[in-house]
Coordinates of C-alpha atoms and ligand atoms in Angstrom, one line a residue:
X3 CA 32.8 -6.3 6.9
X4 CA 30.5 -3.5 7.4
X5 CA 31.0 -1.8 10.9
X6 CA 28.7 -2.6 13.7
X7 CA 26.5 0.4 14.4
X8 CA 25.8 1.2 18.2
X9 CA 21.8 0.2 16.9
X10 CA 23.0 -3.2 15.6
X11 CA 24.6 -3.7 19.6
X12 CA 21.2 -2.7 20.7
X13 CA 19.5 -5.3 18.8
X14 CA 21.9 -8.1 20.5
X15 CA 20.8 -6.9 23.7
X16 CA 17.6 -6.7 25.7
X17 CA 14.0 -5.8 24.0
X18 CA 13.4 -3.8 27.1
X19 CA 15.9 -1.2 26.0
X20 CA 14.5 -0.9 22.2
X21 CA 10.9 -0.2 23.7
X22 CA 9.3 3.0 24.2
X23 CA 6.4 1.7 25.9
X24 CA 6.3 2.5 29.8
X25 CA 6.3 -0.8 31.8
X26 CA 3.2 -1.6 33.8
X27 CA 4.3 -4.6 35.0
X28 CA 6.9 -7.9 35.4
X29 CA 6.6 -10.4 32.7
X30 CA 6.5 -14.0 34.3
X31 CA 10.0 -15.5 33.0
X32 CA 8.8 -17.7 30.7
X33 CA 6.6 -14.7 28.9
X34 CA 9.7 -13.0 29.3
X35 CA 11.7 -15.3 27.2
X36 CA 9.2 -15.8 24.6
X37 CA 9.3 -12.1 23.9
X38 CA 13.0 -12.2 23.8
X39 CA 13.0 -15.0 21.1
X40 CA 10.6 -13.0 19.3
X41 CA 11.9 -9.8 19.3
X42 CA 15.3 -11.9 17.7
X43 CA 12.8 -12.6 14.9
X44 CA 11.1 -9.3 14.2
X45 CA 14.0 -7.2 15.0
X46 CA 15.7 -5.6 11.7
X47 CA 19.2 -4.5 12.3
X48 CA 20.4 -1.7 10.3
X49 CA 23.1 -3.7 8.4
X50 CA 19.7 -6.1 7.9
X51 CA 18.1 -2.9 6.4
X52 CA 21.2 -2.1 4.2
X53 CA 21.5 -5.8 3.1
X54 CA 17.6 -5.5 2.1
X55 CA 17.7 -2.8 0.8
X56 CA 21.1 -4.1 -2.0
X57 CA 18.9 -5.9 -3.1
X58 CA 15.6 -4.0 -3.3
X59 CA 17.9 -2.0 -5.9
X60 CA 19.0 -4.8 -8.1
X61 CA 15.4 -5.7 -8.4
X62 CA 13.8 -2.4 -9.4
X63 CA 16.7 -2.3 -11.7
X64 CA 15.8 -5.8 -13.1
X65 CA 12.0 -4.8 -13.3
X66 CA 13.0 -1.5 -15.5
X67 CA 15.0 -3.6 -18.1
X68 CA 12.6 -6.4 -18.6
X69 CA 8.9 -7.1 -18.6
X70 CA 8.2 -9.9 -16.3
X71 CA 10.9 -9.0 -13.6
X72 CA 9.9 -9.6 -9.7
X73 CA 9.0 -6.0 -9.3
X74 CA 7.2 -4.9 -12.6
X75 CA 7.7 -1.5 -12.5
X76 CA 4.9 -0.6 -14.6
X77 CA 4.8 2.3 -17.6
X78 CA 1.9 4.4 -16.5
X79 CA 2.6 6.5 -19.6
X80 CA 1.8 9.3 -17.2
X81 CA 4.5 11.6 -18.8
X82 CA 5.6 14.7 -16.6
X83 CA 3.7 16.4 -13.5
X84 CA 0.7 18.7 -13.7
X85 CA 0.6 22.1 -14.9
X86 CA -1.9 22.9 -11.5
X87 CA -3.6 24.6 -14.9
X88 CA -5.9 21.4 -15.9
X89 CA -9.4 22.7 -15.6
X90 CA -13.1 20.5 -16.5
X91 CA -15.3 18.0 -14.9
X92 CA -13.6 15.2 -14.7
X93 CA -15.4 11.7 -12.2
X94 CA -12.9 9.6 -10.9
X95 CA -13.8 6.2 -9.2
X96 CA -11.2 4.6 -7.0
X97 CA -11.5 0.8 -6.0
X98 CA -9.5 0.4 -3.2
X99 CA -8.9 -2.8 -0.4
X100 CA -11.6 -1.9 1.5
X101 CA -13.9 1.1 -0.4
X102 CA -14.9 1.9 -3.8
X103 CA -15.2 6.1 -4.1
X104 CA -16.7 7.7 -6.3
X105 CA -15.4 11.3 -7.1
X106 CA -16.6 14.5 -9.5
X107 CA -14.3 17.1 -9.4
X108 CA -14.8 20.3 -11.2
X109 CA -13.1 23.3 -11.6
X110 CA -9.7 24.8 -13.1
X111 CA -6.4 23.8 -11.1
X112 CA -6.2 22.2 -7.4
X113 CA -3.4 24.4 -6.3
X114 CA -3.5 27.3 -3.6
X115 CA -5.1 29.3 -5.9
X116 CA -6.8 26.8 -7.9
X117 CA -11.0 26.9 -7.8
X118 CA -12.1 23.3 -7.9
X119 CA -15.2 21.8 -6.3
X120 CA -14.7 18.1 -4.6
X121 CA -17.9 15.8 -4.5
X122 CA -17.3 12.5 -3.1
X123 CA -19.4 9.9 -2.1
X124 CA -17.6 5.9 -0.7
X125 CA -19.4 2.9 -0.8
X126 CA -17.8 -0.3 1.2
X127 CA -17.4 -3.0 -0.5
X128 CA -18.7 -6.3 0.4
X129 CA -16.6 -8.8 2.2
X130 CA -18.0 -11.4 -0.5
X131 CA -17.0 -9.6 -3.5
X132 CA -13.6 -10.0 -2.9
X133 CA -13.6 -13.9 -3.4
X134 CA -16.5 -13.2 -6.4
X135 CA -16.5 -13.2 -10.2
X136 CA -15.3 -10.4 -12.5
X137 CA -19.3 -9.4 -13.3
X138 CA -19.8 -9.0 -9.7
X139 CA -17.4 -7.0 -9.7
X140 CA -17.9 -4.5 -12.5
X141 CA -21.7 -4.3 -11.7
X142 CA -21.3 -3.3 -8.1
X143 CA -18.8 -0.9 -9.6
X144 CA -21.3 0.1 -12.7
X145 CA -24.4 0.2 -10.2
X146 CA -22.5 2.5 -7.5
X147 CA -21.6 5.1 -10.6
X148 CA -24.9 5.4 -11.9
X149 CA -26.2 5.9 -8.5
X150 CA -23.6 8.4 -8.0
X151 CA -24.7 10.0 -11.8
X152 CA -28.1 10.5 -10.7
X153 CA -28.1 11.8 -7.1
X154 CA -25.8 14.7 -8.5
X155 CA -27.7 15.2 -11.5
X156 CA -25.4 14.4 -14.0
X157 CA -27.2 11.4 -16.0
X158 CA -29.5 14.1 -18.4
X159 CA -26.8 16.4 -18.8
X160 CA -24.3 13.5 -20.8
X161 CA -25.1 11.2 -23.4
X162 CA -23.2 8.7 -24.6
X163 CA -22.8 9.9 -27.8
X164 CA -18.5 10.5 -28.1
X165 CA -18.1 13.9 -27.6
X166 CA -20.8 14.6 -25.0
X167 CA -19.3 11.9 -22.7
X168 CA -18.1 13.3 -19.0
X169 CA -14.5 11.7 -19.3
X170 CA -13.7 9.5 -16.0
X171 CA -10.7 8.4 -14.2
X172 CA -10.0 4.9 -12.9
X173 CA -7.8 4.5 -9.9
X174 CA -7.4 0.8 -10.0
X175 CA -5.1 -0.4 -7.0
X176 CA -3.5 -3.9 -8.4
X177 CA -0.8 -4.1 -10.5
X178 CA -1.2 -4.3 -14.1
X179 CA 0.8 -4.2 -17.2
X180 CA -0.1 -0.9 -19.5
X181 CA 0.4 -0.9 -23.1
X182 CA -1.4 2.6 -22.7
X183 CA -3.0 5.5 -20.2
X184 CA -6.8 4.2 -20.8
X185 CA -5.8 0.1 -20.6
X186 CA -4.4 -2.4 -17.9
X187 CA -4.0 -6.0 -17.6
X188 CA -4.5 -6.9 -14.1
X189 CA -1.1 -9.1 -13.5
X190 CA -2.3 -10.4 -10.5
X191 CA -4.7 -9.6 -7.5
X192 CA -3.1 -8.5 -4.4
X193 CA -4.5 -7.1 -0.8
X194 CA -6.4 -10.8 -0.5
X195 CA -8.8 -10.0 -3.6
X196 CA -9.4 -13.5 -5.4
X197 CA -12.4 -12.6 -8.2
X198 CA -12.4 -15.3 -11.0
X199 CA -12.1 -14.1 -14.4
X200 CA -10.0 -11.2 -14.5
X201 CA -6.2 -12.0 -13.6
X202 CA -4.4 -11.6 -17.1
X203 CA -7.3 -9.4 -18.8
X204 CA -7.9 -6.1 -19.8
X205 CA -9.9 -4.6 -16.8
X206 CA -10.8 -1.6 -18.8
X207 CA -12.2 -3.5 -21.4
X208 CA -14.8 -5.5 -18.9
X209 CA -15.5 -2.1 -17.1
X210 CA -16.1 -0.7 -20.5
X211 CA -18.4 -3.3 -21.5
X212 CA -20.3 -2.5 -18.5
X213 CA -20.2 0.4 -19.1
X214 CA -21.6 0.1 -22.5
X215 CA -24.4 -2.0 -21.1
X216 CA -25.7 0.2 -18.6
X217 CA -25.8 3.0 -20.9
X218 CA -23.8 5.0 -18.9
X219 CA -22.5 8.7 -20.7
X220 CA -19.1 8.3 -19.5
X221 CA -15.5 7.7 -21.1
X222 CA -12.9 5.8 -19.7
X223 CA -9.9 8.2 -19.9
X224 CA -7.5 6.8 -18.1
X225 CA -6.4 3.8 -15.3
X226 CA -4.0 4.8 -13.0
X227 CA -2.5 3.1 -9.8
X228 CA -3.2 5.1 -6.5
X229 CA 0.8 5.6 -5.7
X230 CA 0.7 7.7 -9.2
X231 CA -2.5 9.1 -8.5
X232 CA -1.2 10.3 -4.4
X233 CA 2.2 11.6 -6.2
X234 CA 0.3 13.9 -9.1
X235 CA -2.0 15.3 -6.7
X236 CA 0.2 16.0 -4.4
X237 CA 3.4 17.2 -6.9
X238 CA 0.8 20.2 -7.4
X239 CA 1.0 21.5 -4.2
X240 CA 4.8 20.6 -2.8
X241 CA 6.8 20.6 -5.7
X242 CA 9.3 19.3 -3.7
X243 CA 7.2 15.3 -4.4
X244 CA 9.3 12.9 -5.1
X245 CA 7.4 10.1 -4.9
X246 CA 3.6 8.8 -4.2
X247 CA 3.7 5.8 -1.4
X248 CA 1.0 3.8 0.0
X249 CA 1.4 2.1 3.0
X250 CA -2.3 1.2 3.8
X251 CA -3.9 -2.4 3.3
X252 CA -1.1 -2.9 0.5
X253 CA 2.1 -1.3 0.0
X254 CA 3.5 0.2 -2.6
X255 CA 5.6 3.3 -4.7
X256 CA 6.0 5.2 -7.5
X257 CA 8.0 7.9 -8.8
X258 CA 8.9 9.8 -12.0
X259 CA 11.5 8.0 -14.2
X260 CA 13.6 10.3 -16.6
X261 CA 13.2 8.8 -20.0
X262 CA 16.7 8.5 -21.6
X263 CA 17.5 7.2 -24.8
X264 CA 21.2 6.5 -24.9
X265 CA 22.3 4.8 -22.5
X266 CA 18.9 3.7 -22.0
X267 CA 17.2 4.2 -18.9
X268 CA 14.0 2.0 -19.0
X269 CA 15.5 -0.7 -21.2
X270 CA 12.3 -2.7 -21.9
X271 CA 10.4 1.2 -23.2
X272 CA 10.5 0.3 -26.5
X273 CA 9.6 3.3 -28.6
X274 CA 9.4 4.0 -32.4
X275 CA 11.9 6.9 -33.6
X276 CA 8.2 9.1 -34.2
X277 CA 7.3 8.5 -30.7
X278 CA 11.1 9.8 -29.3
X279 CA 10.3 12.5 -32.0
X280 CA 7.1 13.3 -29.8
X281 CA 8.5 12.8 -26.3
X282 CA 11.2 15.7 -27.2
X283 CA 8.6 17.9 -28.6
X284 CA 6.7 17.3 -25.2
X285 CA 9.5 18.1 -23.3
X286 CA 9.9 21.8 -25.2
X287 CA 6.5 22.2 -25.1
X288 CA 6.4 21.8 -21.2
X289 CA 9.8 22.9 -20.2
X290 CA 11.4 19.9 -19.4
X291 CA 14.8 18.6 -20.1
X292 CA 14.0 14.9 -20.5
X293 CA 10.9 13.8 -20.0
X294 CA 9.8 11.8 -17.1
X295 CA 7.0 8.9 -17.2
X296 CA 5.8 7.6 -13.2
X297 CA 6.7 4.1 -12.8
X298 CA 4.6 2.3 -10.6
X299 CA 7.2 0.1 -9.3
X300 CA 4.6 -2.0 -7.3
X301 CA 7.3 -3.1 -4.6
X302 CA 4.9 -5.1 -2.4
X303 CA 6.6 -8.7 -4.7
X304 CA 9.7 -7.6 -3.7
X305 CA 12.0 -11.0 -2.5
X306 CA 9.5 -13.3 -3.9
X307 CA 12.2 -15.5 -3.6
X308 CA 12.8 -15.1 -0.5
X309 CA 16.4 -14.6 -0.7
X310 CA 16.9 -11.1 1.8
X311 CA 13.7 -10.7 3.6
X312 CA 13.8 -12.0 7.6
X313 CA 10.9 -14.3 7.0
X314 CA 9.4 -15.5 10.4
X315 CA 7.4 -18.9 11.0
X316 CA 4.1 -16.3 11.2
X317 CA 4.7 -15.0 8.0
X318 CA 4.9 -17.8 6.3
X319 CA 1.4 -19.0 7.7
X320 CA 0.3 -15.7 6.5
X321 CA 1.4 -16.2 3.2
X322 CA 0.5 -20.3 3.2
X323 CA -3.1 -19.1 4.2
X324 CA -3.2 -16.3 1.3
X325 CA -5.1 -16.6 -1.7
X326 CA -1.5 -16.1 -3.4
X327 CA 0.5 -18.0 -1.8
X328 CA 5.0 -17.3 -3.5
X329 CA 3.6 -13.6 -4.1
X330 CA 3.4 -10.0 -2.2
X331 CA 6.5 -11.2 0.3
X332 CA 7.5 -7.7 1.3
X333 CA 3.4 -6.6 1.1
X334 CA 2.7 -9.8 3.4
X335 CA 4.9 -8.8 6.0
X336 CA 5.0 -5.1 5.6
X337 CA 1.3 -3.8 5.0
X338 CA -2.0 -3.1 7.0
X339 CA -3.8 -6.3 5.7
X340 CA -1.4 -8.6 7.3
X341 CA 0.5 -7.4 10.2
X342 CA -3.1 -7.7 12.9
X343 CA -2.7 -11.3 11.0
X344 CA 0.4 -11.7 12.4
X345 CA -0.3 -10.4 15.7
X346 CA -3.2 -12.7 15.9
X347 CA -0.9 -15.5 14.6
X348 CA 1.8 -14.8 17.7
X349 CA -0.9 -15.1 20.2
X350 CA -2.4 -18.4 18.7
X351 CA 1.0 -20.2 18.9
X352 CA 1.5 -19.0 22.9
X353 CA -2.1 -19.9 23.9
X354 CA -1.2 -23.3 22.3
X355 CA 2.0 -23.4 24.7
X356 CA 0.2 -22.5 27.6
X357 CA 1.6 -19.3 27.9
X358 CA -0.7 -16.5 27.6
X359 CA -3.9 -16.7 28.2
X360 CA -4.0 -19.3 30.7
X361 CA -7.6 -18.2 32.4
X362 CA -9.0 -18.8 28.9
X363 CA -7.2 -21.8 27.3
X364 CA -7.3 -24.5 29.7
X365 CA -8.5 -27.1 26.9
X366 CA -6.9 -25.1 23.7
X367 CA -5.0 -28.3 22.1
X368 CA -1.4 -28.1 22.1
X369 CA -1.3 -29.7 18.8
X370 CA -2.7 -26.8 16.9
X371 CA -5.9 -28.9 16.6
X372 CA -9.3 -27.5 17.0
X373 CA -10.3 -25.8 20.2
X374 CA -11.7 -27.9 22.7
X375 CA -15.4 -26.9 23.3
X376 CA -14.6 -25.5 27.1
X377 CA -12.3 -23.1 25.6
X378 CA -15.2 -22.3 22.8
X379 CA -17.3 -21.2 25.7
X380 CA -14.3 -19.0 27.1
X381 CA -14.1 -16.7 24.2
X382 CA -11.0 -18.5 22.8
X383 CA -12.8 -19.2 19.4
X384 CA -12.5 -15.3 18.4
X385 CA -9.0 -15.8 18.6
X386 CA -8.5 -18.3 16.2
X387 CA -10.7 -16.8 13.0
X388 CA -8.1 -15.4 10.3
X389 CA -7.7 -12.0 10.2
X390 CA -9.9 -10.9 13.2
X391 CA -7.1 -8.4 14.5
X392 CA -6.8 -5.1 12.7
X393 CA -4.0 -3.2 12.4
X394 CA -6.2 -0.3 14.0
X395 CA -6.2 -2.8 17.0
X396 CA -2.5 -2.7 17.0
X397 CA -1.9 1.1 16.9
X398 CA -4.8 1.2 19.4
X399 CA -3.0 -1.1 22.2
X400 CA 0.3 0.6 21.5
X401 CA -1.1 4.0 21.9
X402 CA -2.7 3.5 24.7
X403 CA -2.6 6.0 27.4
X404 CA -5.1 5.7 29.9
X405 CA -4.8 4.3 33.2
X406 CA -3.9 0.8 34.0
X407 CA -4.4 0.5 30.1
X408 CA -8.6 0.5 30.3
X409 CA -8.8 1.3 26.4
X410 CA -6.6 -2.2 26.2
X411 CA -8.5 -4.1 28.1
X412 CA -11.9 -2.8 26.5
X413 CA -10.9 -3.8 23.3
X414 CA -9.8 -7.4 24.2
X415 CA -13.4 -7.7 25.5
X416 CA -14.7 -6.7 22.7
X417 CA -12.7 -8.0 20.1
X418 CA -11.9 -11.4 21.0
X419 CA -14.0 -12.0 24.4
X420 CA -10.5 -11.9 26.8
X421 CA -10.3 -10.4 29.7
X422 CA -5.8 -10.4 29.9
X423 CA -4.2 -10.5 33.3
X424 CA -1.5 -7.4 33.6
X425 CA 1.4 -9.2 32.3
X426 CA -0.2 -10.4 29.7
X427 CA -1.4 -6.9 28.2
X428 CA 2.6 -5.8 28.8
X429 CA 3.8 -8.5 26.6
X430 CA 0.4 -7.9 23.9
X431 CA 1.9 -3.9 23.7
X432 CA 5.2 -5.0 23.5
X433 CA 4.2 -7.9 20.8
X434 CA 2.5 -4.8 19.0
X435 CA 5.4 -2.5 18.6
X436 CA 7.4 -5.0 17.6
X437 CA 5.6 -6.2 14.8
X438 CA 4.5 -2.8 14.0
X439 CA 8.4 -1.5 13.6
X440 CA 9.5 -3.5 11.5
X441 CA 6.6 -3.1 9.5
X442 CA 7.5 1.0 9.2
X443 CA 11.5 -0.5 8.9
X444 CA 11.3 -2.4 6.1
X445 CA 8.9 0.2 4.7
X446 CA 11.4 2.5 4.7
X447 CA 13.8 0.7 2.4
X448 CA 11.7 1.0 -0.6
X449 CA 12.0 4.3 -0.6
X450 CA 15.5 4.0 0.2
X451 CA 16.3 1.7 -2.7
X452 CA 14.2 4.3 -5.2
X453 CA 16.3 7.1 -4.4
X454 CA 19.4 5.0 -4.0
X455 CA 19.2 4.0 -7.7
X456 CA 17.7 7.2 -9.3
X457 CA 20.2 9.4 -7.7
X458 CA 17.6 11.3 -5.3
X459 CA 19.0 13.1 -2.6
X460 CA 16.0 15.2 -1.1
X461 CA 12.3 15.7 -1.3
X462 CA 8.8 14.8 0.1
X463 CA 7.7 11.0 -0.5
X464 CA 3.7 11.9 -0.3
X465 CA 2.4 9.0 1.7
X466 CA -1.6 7.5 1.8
X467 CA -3.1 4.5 3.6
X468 CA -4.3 3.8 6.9
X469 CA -1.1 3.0 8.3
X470 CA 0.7 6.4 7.5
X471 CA -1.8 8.2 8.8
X472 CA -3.8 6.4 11.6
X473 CA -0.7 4.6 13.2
X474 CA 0.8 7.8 14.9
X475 CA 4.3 6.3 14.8
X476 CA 4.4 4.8 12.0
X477 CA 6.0 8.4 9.8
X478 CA 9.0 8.8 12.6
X479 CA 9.9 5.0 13.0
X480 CA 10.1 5.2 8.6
X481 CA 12.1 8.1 9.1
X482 CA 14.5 6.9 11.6
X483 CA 15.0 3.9 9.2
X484 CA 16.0 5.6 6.2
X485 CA 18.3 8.0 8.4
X486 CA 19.8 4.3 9.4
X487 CA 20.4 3.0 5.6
X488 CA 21.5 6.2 4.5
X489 CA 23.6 7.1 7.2
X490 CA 21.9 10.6 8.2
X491 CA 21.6 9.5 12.2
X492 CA 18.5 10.9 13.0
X493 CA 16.5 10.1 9.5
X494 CA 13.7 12.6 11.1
X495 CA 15.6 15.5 10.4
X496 CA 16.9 13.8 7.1
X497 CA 16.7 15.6 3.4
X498 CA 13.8 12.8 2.1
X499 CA 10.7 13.2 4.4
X500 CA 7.3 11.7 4.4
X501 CA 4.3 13.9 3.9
X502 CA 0.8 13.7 3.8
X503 CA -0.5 12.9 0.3
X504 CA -3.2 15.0 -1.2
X505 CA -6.3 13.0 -1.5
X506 CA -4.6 11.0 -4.5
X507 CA -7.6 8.8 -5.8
X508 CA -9.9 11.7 -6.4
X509 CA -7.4 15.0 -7.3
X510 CA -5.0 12.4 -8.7
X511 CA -6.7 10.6 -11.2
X512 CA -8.8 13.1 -12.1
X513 CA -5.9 15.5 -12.8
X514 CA -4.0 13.2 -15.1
X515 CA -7.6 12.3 -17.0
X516 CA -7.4 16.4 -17.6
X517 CA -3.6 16.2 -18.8
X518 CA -4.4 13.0 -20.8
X519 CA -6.8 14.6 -22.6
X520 CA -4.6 18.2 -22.6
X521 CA -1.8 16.0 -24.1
X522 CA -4.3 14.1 -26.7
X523 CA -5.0 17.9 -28.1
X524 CA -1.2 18.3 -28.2
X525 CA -0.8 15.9 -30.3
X526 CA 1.4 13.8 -28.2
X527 CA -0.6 10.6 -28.2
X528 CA 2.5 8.2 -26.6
X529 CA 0.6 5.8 -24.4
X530 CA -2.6 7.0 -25.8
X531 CA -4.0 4.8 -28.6
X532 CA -4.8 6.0 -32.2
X533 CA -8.4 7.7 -31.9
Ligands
BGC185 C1 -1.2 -3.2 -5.0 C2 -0.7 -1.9 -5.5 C3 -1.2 -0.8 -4.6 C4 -0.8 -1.1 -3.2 C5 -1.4 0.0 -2.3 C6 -0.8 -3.4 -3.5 O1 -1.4 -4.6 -3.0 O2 -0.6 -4.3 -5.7 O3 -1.1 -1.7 -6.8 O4 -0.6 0.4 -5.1 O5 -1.4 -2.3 -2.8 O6 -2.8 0.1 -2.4

C-alpha cells in the first residue's frame, strides 16, 4: 500500500483548510455541508493523481503501438526541431475553438536574432458554424483568406500556377490521423464542434478544393496540430522545450518521440528500409543521433472508459449533453470549454434543493423540470442555458479582490440577473477553486505520464490556451501537482516547468511549412508525398 502523504490527510479533512481564498463570511450549515460533499467529489488526492496517471502511461503506450488506441498519438511526420535558420513568406491560418487567424510571416529565423515580420489578422467564428456543414465551413475559412490576401496586397503578386504559389500552413486543432505533413483525416471533432460531412475525411483535400475554386494562389504545405505548432515555435527560443501543451478550450500535448528501430519505439511507424535509409541520412545531415518525429498525443480521450478518472454526477451531464457523448473524458472535465459548464451545472442542482439562491428560486421545480414562470421573471432562466458560465467567470470570482467582493457581485448581475446574498458568493468562490484545481491537477498528469514513459527528467512544457494564461493560478496549482506525482514536494521549484508558448499557430506552423519545404529540397521526403 502506497504511504499516505500528509496532502492525502488533508483531503480527509475540512475544505476550509485546502482553500486559499480569505473567508467573508459563515456558510449556513446546510451550504456548509453541500460544499463538504462536493469538495469529496472534486478533490484529487495525490495517490488519486498517481493512480491516474499509471494509467495515462499504459495508454499513450497503447496509442504508440497501434492505430486506433484510446489516445491516438498521432505521426505529425514533423521530424526534428527548427534550425531558427528557416527564412521565406510563409501564411499560416489557425482554426481554433473560438477564432480562425490568419497569419503571414516573413522573414529569415524567429530567434533572438532572427528578422521576421508578424501580420495577423483573427476573425471569430460564428456560434452557428460549429453545428454547420463542411462547405460552411471551408468557405468561411476560404472567404476570411482571400480577404486577408487582398488587404495585404498579396493576391497580384501569386498565381496559382505551381511554383509561384505562397506556400501556407494549416494549424487545424482536432485530432486527425496523418499518413503525411500536407494531409489529415479529421478522427473526430472535439471542443463541441459538430459540422456534418467531415469526421473520417481528408480535411485538406476539402480545403484544397476550396481552395482550387476560389482561385486562390496558395499551397497547402502542411497541417499541423497547435500543441506541435506551440512546441516548434517555442523549441526555437528555449531549447530547453520539451513539450507543446494546450490547456485552453481543449486540452492537449505533444512532444518529440525518438524514432528507434530495434526495439521499436513507435510500433505501429511502419517504414520501408529506403525510408530508415533517409531518416538516418536526416539525422547526419542535422546533427541528430536518432531522429525524433512530434507526436501529437491528443490526451483530451484519455479514460474513455472510464476506468481511473473521478467522474462526478456533473460531468457526466456534461458529457450526456455533448455532441460526443463516450469521448474527450479527460478534455470534458479538465478544459476551458467545460469546467464554467460544470460550475453552472453545480449551481443548477442546489437552486433545485432550495439551497442557494433562495431570493430567486422560490418556484424553480425540485424535479429538474422547467422553471416556473415566477422564477423566469427573477432572472433564474439565465441560469439554466448550457454553457452560459465561462471559465473567465470562474478565474474572475476566484480572483477577486475588491471589497466585499463588488467585481463578484457585478458579474452575477450581469451574467445571470442574481443578486447572491454573502454566503452565497463564499460558497460560489469556494465552488470555483474547486472545480478549477482539479482542473490544473489532472492537467498536470499528462505531462507527468509523457515524461514518465519517455524517460524526461527536466525541461520547459511550453503551454497556450486561455486557461494557462488568463487563470492566474492555474501554472502553480499544475506545478504543485506534478511535484505531488513525482515526488519533488514543492513541484514549483521542480526540474519540468511550464512556460509561456511562443505564439504557436502563427511562428509554429509557419516554421515547419519552411522546414517541410527545406526537407523536400533535402531530399528527405518521409511524410511528404511523391511530388
Ligand atoms: C483537440 C486537440 C487540440 C486541443 C487543444 C482538443 O479538443 O482534440 O487537437 O490540440 O483541443 O486545442
Amino acid at each position: 500500500m502506497p504511504p499516505i502523504s500528509s496532502l492525502d490527510l488533508v483531503a480527509s479533512d475540512s475544505w476550509r483548510q485546502r482553500s486559499e481564498l480569505s473567508s467573508m463570511a459563515d456558510l449556513p450549515p446546510d451550504l456548509d455541508s453541500a460544499m463538504s460533499a462536493l469538495d469529496q467529489q472534486f478533490w484529487v488526492s495525490t495517490a488519486k493523481l498517481k493512480d491516474i496517471v499509471a494509467r495515462f502511461r499504459e495508454e499513450l503506450k497503447e496509442g504508440l503501438e497501434k492505430e486506433g488506441g484510446n489516445i491516438p498519438m498521432n505521426l505529425s511526420w514533423v521530424l526534428g526541431l527548427s534550425s531558427g535558420r528557416e527564412k521565406g513568406r510563409f501564411l499560416a491560418i489557425d482554426l481554433g475553438g473560438t477564432n480562425l487567424r490568419v497569419c503571414l510571416k516573413d522573414g529569415s529565423g524567429h530567434g533572438p536574432n532572427g528578422k521576421h515580420t508578424l501580420t495577423q489578422t483573427k476573425y471569430t467564428l460564428p456560434a452557428t458554424l460549429k453545428t454547420s456543414s463542411a462547405d460552411h465551413l471551408w468557405t468561411f475559412i476560404t472567404d476570411a483568406l482571400a480577404t486577408f490576401l487582398s488587404d495585404h496586397n498579396l493576391s497580384d503578386k501569386y498565381t496559382t500556377a505551381p511554383s509561384h504559389r505562397l506556400p501556407l500552413g494549416f494549424t487545424f486543432s482536432y485530432p486527425a490521423t496523418q499518413h503525411r505533413i500536407d494531409h489529415g483525416i479529421l478522427q473526430r471533432w472535439t471542443k463541441g464542434f459538430d459540422i456534418a460531412g467531415v469526421e473520417g475525411e481528408d480535411v485538406t483535400a476539402q480545403f484544397r478544393s476550396h481552395l482550387a475554386a476560389k482561385n486562390l494562389p496558395v499551397d497547402l504545405v502542411c497541417l499541423v496540430n497547435d500543441t506541435v505548432g506551440a512546441m516548434i515555435a517555442s523549441a526555437y527560443n528555449d531549447p530547453q522545450t520539451i513539450a507543446g501543451a494546450i490547456f485552453g478550450t481543449g486540452c492537449n500535448a505533444a512532444y518529440m518521440q525518438s524514432l528507434v528501430r530495434e526495439p521499436a519505439s513507435v510500433p505501429k511507424l511502419e517504414l520501408r528500409e529506403d525510408e530508415w535509409e533517409a531518416l538516418d541520412r536526416e539525422g547526419k545531415q542535422t546533427g541528430q543521433e536518432t531522429v525524433k518525429m512530434a507526436i501529437n498525443c491528443e490526451y483530451g480521450a484519455f479514460d474513455n472508459a472510464l476506468r481511473v478518472l473521478p467522474r462526478t454526477e456533473f460531468d457526466d451531464a456534461v458529457d450526456r449533453e455533448s455532441p460526443r457523448p463516450g469521448e474527450q473524458a479527460f478534455e470534458k472535465m479538465s478544459a476551458g470549454l467545460y469546467l464554467g459548464e460544470i460550475f453552472r451545472l453545480v449551481l443548477v442542482g442546489l437552486v433545485r434543493r432550495e439551497l442557494l439562491f433562495t431570493q430567486n428560486s422560490k418556484s424553480m421545480s425540485k424535479d429538474g423540470g422547467e422553471l416556473g414562470k415566477e422564477a423566469e421573471e427573477r432572472g433564474l432562466e439565465k441560469l439554466k442555458k448550457p454553457y452560459t458560465i465561462d471559465t473567465g467567470f470562474l478565474s474572475a470570482i476566484e480572483d477577486d479582490e475588491s471589497p466585499q467582493f463588488r467585481q463578484t457581485r457585478d458579474l452575477f448581475n450581469k451574467i445571470l440577473h442574481l443578486s447572491p446574498s454573502d454566503p452565497e458568493i463564499e460558497f460560489c468562490r469556494r465552488l470555483a477553486e474547486l472545480i478549477a484545481v482539479r482542473g490544473a491537477r489532472l492537467c498536470a498528469c499528462g505531462i507527468a505520464a509523457i515524461c514518465l514513459n519517455e524517460g524526461i527528467q527536466q525541461g520547459h512544457v511550453a503551454a497556450d490556451g486561455s486557461v494557462a494564461n488568463k487563470h492566474p493560478k492555474f501554472k502553480r496549482r499544475w506545478a504543485e501537482a506534478l511535484g505531488e506525482i513525482l515526488d519533488w514536494g514543492d513541484g514549483n521549484d521542480g526540474p519540468i516547468r511550464l512556460t509561456s508558448a511562443e505564439d504557436g499557430s502563427g511562428v509554429g506552423v509557419a516554421v515547419i511549412a519552411a522546414m517541410t519545404l527545406e526537407r523536400a529540397q533535402r531530399g528527405v521526403r518521409i511524410g511528404m508525398g511523391e511530388s
